[in-house]
Amino acid sequence: MRPSPHPKRVLDLALGSALLALAAPLLLAAAVATAARRPPGGVFATETVTGLGGRPFTLRHLPVRRFRIDVLSRLPHVVRGEMSLVGPAPLPPGDPAAAAPWRRSVKPGLTGLAQVRRGSALPWDEPLLLDQHYVEHEWIGLDLALLLRTLRTVPGQAHLSDADHRLRGYSAAE
């Protein structure tokens, strides 16, 4: 007898697939617009990030941050099971926070506690604490509440990136 899928995976697969189907025309238009402005070689940005168990995977997404298209373009990773709709932000393998045992126990997400609080001028270490709090208190009701709160977030209103919580305009080179 096969075990039944975890409710979080059912939510990710059902809602992720529906959102991907609804967003497909917008993503196609954004990909065409991006292709028209970029040199040949592809329209997707790629980066290596850590997933469940600390296993790295290649995250492909459109580099179009307007209207959060970059986040929507990550939906195929949710449907494939590499990411979740809700969870800590994906981090590169070299980031010290990516090695935290609590972070390795869940899939990275498109949204989460830190992402929905990004307009609140968080101190630099609070996003990490919010991600850890999410992992320690993870349940489907919290996921649903965070998804609803994410829908209410106005695009362009936020001060912090959904991907790495850095202030907009931040550069490690400076």
PDB file of C-alpha atoms in Angstrom, residues 12-74:
ATOM      1  CA  ASP A  12       1.972  22.624  -3.894  1.00  0.00           C
ATOM      2  CA  LEU A  13       1.013  20.372  -6.785  1.00  0.00           C
ATOM      3  CA  ALA A  14      -2.645  21.471  -7.079  1.00  0.00           C
ATOM      4  CA  LEU A  15      -2.224  25.207  -6.506  1.00  0.00           C
ATOM      5  CA  GLY A  16       1.179  25.353  -8.215  1.00  0.00           C
ATOM      6  CA  SER A  17      -0.212  23.676 -11.354  1.00  0.00           C
ATOM      7  CA  ALA A  18      -3.282  25.941 -11.406  1.00  0.00           C
ATOM      8  CA  LEU A  19      -1.179  29.079 -10.948  1.00  0.00           C
ATOM      9  CA  LEU A  20       1.255  27.942 -13.630  1.00  0.00           C
ATOM     10  CA  ALA A  21      -1.596  27.354 -16.076  1.00  0.00           C
ATOM     11  CA  LEU A  22      -3.095  30.780 -15.310  1.00  0.00           C
ATOM     12  CA  ALA A  23       0.277  32.542 -15.496  1.00  0.00           C
ATOM     13  CA  ALA A  24       1.462  30.769 -18.669  1.00  0.00           C
ATOM     14  CA  PRO A  25       0.319  33.524 -21.111  1.00  0.00           C
ATOM     15  CA  LEU A  26       1.940  36.225 -18.960  1.00  0.00           C
ATOM     16  CA  LEU A  27       5.137  34.184 -18.609  1.00  0.00           C
ATOM     17  CA  LEU A  28       5.241  33.578 -22.375  1.00  0.00           C
ATOM     18  CA  ALA A  29       4.843  37.300 -23.080  1.00  0.00           C
ATOM     19  CA  ALA A  30       7.553  38.136 -20.526  1.00  0.00           C
ATOM     20  CA  ALA A  31       9.883  35.531 -22.051  1.00  0.00           C
ATOM     21  CA  VAL A  32       9.365  36.983 -25.545  1.00  0.00           C
ATOM     22  CA  ALA A  33       9.949  40.524 -24.271  1.00  0.00           C
ATOM     23  CA  THR A  34      13.073  39.397 -22.423  1.00  0.00           C
ATOM     24  CA  ALA A  35      14.369  37.542 -25.499  1.00  0.00           C
ATOM     25  CA  ALA A  36      13.963  40.676 -27.596  1.00  0.00           C
ATOM     26  CA  ARG A  37      16.194  42.654 -25.209  1.00  0.00           C
ATOM     27  CA  ARG A  38      18.849  40.041 -24.400  1.00  0.00           C
ATOM     28  CA  PRO A  39      21.715  38.776 -26.503  1.00  0.00           C
ATOM     29  CA  PRO A  40      21.270  35.243 -27.865  1.00  0.00           C
ATOM     30  CA  GLY A  41      21.767  32.488 -25.359  1.00  0.00           C
ATOM     31  CA  GLY A  42      18.557  32.161 -23.416  1.00  0.00           C
ATOM     32  CA  VAL A  43      16.004  34.191 -21.548  1.00  0.00           C
ATOM     33  CA  PHE A  44      16.249  32.452 -18.186  1.00  0.00           C
ATOM     34  CA  ALA A  45      18.535  33.442 -15.355  1.00  0.00           C
ATOM     35  CA  THR A  46      20.059  30.430 -13.640  1.00  0.00           C
ATOM     36  CA  GLU A  47      21.545  30.026 -10.211  1.00  0.00           C
ATOM     37  CA  THR A  48      22.484  27.080  -8.057  1.00  0.00           C
ATOM     38  CA  VAL A  49      20.565  26.964  -4.774  1.00  0.00           C
ATOM     39  CA  THR A  50      20.153  24.438  -1.990  1.00  0.00           C
ATOM     40  CA  GLY A  51      17.025  22.382  -1.695  1.00  0.00           C
ATOM     41  CA  LEU A  52      15.667  19.750   0.659  1.00  0.00           C
ATOM     42  CA  GLY A  53      18.450  18.000   2.536  1.00  0.00           C
ATOM     43  CA  GLY A  54      20.926  20.628   1.349  1.00  0.00           C
ATOM     44  CA  ARG A  55      20.997  19.115  -2.151  1.00  0.00           C
ATOM     45  CA  PRO A  56      21.827  21.736  -4.773  1.00  0.00           C
ATOM     46  CA  PHE A  57      19.652  22.266  -7.837  1.00  0.00           C
ATOM     47  CA  THR A  58      19.618  24.751 -10.683  1.00  0.00           C
ATOM     48  CA  LEU A  59      16.937  27.385 -10.280  1.00  0.00           C
ATOM     49  CA  ARG A  60      15.785  28.810 -13.620  1.00  0.00           C
ATOM     50  CA  HIS A  61      13.615  31.897 -13.730  1.00  0.00           C
ATOM     51  CA  LEU A  62      12.854  34.939 -15.814  1.00  0.00           C
ATOM     52  CA  PRO A  63      14.849  37.944 -14.597  1.00  0.00           C
ATOM     53  CA  VAL A  64      11.700  40.105 -14.794  1.00  0.00           C
ATOM     54  CA  ARG A  65      10.973  41.494 -11.329  1.00  0.00           C
ATOM     55  CA  ARG A  66       8.120  43.720 -12.474  1.00  0.00           C
ATOM     56  CA  PHE A  67       4.785  42.391 -11.194  1.00  0.00           C
ATOM     57  CA  ARG A  68       6.704  39.519  -9.517  1.00  0.00           C
ATOM     58  CA  ILE A  69       7.026  37.650 -12.823  1.00  0.00           C
ATOM     59  CA  ASP A  70      10.385  36.304 -11.638  1.00  0.00           C
ATOM     60  CA  VAL A  71       8.588  34.514  -8.794  1.00  0.00           C
ATOM     61  CA  LEU A  72       5.816  33.175 -11.049  1.00  0.00           C
ATOM     62  CA  SER A  73       8.446  31.808 -13.426  1.00  0.00           C
ATOM     63  CA  ARG A  74       9.691  29.577 -10.568  1.00  0.00           C
TER      64      ARG A  74
END
